[in-house]
XYZ file of C-alpha atoms in Angstrom:
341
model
C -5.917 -109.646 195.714
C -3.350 -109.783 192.950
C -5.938 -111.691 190.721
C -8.609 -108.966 191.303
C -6.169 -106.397 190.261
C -5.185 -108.115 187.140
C -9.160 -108.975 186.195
C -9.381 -105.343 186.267
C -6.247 -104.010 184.408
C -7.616 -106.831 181.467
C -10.905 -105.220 181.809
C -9.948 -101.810 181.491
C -7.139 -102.769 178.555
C -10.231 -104.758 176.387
C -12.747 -101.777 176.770
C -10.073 -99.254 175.796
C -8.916 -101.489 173.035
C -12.385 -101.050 171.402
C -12.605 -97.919 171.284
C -12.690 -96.062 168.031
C -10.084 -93.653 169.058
C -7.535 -95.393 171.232
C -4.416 -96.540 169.562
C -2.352 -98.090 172.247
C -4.207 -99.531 175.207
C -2.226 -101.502 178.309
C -1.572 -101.744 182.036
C 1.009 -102.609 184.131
C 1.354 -103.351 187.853
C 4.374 -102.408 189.603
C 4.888 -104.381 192.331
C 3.046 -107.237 193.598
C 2.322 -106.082 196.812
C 1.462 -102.601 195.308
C -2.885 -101.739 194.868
C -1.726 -99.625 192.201
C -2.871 -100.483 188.262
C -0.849 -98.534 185.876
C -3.071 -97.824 182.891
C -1.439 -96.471 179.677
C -3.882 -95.295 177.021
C -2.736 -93.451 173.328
C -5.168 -91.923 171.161
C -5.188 -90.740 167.553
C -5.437 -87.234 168.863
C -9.199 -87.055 167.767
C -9.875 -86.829 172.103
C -7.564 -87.010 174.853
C -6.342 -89.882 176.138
C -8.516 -89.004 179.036
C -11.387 -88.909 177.730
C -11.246 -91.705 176.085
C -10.730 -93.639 179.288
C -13.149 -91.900 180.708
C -15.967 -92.901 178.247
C -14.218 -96.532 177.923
C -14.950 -97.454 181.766
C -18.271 -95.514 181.802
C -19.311 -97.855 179.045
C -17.831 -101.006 180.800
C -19.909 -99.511 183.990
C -23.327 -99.240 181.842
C -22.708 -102.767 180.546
C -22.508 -104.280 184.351
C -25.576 -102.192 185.389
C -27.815 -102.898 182.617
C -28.118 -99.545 181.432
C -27.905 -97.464 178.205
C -25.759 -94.605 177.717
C -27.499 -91.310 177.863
C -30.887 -92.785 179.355
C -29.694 -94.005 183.240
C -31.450 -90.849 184.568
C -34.162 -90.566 182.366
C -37.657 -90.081 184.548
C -39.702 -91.966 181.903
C -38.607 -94.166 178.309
C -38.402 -91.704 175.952
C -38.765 -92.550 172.275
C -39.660 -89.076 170.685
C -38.622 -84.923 170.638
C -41.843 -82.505 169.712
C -40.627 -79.089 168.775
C -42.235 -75.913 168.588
C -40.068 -73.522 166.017
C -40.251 -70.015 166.242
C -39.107 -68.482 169.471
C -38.002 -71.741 170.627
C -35.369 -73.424 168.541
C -34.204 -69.198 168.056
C -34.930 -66.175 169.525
C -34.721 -63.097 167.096
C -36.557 -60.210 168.745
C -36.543 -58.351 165.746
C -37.386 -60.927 163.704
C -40.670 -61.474 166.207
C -40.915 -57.369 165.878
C -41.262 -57.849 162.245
C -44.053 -60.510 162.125
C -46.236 -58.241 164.501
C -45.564 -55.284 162.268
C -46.694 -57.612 159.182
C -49.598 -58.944 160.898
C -51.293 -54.958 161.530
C -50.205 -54.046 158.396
C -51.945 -57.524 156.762
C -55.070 -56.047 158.623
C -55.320 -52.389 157.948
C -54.358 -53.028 153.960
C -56.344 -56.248 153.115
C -59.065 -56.280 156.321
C -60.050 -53.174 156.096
C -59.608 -52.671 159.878
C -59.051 -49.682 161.564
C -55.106 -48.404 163.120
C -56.794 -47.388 165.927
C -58.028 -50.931 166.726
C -55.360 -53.358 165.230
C -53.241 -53.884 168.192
C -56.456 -54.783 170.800
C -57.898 -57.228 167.772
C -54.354 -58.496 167.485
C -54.399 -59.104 171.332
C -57.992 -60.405 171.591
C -57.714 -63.044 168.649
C -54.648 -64.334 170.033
C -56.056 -65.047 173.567
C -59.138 -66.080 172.320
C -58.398 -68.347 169.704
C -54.850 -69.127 169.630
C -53.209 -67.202 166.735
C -54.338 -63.783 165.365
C -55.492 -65.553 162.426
C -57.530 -67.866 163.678
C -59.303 -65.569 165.482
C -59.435 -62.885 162.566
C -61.099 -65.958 160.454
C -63.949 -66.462 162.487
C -64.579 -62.710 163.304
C -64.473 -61.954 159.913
C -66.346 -65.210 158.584
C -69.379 -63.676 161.260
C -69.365 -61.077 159.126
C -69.606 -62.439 155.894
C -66.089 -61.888 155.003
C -62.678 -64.886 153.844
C -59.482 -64.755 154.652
C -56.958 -66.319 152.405
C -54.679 -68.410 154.864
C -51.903 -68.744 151.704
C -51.871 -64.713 150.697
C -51.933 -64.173 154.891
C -48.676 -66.415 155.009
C -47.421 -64.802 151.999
C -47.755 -61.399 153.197
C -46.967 -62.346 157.002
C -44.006 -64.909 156.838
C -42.647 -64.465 152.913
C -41.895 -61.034 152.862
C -39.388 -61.075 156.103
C -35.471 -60.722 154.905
C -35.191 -64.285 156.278
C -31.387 -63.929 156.017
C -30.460 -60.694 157.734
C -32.365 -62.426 160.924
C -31.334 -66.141 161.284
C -27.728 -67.668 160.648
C -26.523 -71.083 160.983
C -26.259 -72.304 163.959
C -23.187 -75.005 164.807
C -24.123 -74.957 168.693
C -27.030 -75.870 167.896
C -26.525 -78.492 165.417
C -24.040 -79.989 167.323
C -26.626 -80.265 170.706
C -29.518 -81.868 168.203
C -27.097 -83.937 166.788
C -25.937 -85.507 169.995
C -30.104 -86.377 171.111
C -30.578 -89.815 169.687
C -34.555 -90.131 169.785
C -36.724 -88.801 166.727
C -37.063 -85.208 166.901
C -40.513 -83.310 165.048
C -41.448 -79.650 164.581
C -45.204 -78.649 165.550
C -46.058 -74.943 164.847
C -48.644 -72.958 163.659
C -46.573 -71.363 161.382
C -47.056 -72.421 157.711
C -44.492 -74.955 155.948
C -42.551 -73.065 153.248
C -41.574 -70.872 156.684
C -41.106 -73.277 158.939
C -38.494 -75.163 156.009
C -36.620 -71.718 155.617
C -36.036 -71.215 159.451
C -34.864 -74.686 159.593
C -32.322 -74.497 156.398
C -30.796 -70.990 157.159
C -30.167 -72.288 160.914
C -28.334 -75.613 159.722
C -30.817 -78.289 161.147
C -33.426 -79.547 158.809
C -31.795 -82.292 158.236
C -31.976 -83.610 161.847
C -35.857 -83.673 161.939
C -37.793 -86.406 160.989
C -40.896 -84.390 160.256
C -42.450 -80.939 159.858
C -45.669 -80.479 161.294
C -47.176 -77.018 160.089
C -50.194 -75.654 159.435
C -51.260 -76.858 156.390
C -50.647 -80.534 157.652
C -52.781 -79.742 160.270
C -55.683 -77.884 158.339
C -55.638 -80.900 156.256
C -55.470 -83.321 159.086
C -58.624 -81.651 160.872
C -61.078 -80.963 157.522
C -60.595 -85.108 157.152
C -61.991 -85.592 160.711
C -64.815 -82.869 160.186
C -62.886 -80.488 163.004
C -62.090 -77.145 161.230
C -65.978 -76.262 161.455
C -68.255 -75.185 164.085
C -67.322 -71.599 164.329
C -63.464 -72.540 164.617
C -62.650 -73.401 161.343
C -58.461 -73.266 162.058
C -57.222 -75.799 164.469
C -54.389 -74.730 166.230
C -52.183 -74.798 169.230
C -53.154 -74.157 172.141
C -56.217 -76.420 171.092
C -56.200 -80.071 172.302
C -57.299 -81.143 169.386
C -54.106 -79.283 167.272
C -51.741 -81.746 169.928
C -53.797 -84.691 169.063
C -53.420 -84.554 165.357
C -49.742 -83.399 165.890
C -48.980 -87.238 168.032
C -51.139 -88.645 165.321
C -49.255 -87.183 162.213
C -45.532 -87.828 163.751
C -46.234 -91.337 165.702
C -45.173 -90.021 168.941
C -46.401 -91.543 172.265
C -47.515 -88.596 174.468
C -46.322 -90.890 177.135
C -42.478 -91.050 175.869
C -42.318 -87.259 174.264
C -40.635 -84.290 175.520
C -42.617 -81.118 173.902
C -40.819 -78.156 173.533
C -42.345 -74.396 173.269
C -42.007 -70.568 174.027
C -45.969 -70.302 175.290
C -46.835 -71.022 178.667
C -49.778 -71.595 177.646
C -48.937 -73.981 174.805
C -47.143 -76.056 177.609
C -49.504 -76.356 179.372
C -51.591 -77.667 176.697
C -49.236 -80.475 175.858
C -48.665 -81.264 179.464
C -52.416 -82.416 179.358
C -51.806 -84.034 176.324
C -49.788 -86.271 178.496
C -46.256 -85.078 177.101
C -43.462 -84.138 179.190
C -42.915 -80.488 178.899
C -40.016 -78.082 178.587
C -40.818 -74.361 178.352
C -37.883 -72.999 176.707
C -37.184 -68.549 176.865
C -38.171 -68.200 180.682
C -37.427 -69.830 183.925
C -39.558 -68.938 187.125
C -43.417 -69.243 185.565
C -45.921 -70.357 187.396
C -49.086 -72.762 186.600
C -47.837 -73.954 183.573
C -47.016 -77.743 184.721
C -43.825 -77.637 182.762
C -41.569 -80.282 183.680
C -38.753 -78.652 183.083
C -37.726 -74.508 182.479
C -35.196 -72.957 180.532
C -33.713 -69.392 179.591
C -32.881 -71.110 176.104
C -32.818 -74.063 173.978
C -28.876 -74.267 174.242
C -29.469 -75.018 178.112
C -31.173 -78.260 177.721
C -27.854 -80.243 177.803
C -27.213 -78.956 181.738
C -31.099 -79.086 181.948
C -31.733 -82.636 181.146
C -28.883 -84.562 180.467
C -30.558 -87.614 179.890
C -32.067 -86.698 176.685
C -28.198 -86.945 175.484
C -25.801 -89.851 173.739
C -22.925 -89.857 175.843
C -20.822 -89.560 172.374
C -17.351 -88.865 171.970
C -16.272 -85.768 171.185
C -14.638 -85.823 167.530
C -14.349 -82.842 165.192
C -16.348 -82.022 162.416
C -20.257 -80.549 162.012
C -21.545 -83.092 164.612
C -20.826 -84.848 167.504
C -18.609 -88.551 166.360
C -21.563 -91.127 167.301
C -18.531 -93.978 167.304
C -18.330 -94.445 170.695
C -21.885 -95.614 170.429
C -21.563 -97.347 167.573
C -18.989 -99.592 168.943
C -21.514 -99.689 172.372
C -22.201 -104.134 171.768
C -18.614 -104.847 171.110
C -17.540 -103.416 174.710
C -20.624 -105.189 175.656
C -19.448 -107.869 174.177
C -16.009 -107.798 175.631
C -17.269 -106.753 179.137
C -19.143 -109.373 179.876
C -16.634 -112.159 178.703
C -14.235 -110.844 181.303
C -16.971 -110.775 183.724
C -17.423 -114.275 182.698
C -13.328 -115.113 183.436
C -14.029 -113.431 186.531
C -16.389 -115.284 187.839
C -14.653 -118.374 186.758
């Protein structure tokens, strides 16, 4: 008994000893016939002392079990994020007010359509087709008429005071920080906006690729898809998700799609993604795996999308703890080895 209690304190001691933030790391037993191990762990002050023993013997645990931090409750291997932007990574009601109010006003100055009838278009083109515009392209293409998709964004997207509506955003920053898979944007919005959301809210840097509309326009004309009466390919359209997994590498199999649309998670949910409608909780038919009231919820939501990083101070979460992840292997298993011998 007093060797098992020993192979344990040496354990314990050796994992703690490799951590990036422990500074003193030892045990003590005080009395042989005692089942108590007295642990004493000092950190830099970076993290508690408990926390860092905490995270010390739950990586000494993952090594034994075979597992990887973050992933042990993960329903399927993930290997990629897909993100829709607007709406989903924020949620800026007047922002959203504004676009609506630049969309009728798009239509009654430059389309020539009547006040009277701009919000039921609005409505019609978006159910029918997927976005206003797509539907105002092939209405107005029926009737001999173009729509320029860059003056549209201009007018639409460029004009908004981007700055009086989005702000950094440290919370979230520090929650995409701590996912360790690739992580993509997909949205029908065009790229110049989708880059300015993403710089005034303090992430761009933590995607790997932006997926827009023009990379999708450009993506369909190649395969001969932005024809046939539907000349803008778009989300909720299967083929939009398709050229989306193409353009970003992602395995619909081993991708968590996020979006604001029911309807748009439903779509990837038959493209074989694993689905997260993010704004509302409570909707049915959509086949989401997942619901949430907002994006900062998917930590209690799905925890196992997370690094199980330390907590050190600065603009992210301190990935050292995972960095150091073989050495406690390493040490782990050589006092499993002892043990056993």
């Amino acid at each position: 008994m007093e060797e098992i209690r020993h192979t344990f304190g040496n354990l314990v001691r050796e994992v703690m000893w490799l951590h990036p933030h422990v500074q003193v790391s030892s045990y003590t037993q005080e009395h042989p016939s005692s089942d108590e191990v007295l642990v004493r762990c000092q950190t830099n002050g970076i993290i508690p002392a408990e926390q860092a023993m905490a995270e010390s013997l739950f990586l000494a645990k993952e090594v034994f079990t075979h597992m990887e931090p973050g992933q042990q409750k993960a329903p399927f291997p993930v290997t990629g994020l897909l993100f829709d932007l607007d709406d989903t990574l924020y949620d800026v009601p007047a922002m959203k007010a504004q676009v609506a109010t630049n969309i009728q006003r798009y239509m009654v100055a430059k389309l020539g359509v009547y006040e009277d009838d701009v919000v039921e278009l609005c409505f019609r083109c978006y159910m029918d087709y997927g976005t206003t515009l797509s539907g105002l392209v092939v209405r107005l293409a029926a009737q001999g008429h173009h729509i320029d998709t860059e003056d549209w964004h201009a007018f639409v997207h460029h004009t908004l005071p981007y700055e009086e509506y989005l702000r950094p955003d440290p919370a979230l920053r520090r929650m995409l920080s701590d996912i360790p898979y690739p992580m993509h944007i997909f949205t029908n919005a065009d790229r110049k906006h989708a880059l300015h959301c993403l710089e005034l809210l303090g992430v761009a840097d933590l995607f790997q690729s932006v997926v827009s509309f023009e990379e999708v326009q450009a993506a369909a004309a190649a395969r001969g898809w932005a024809r046939h009466g539907r000349p803008i390919v778009c989300k909720p359209a299967h083929q939009a998700y398709e050229l989306a997994l193409e353009l970003t590498g992602l395995d619909p199999a081993r991708t968590v799609w996020f979006d604001d649309s029911a309807r748009n998670i439903a779509a990837g949910k038959r493209a074989g993604m694993h689905s997260v409608l993010v704004g509302r909780t409570g909707v049915e038919g959509t086949g989401a795996d997942c619901q949430i009231e907002s994006i900062h919820d998917l930590p209690r939501a799905a925890p196992w999308l997370f690094a199980r990083a330390c907590a050190c101070e600065g603009a992210a979460p301190c990935r050292c703890g995972l960095e150091a992840k073989d050495a406690v292997a390493g040490a782990a298993r050589e006092v499993a080895v002892s043990c056993a011998t």
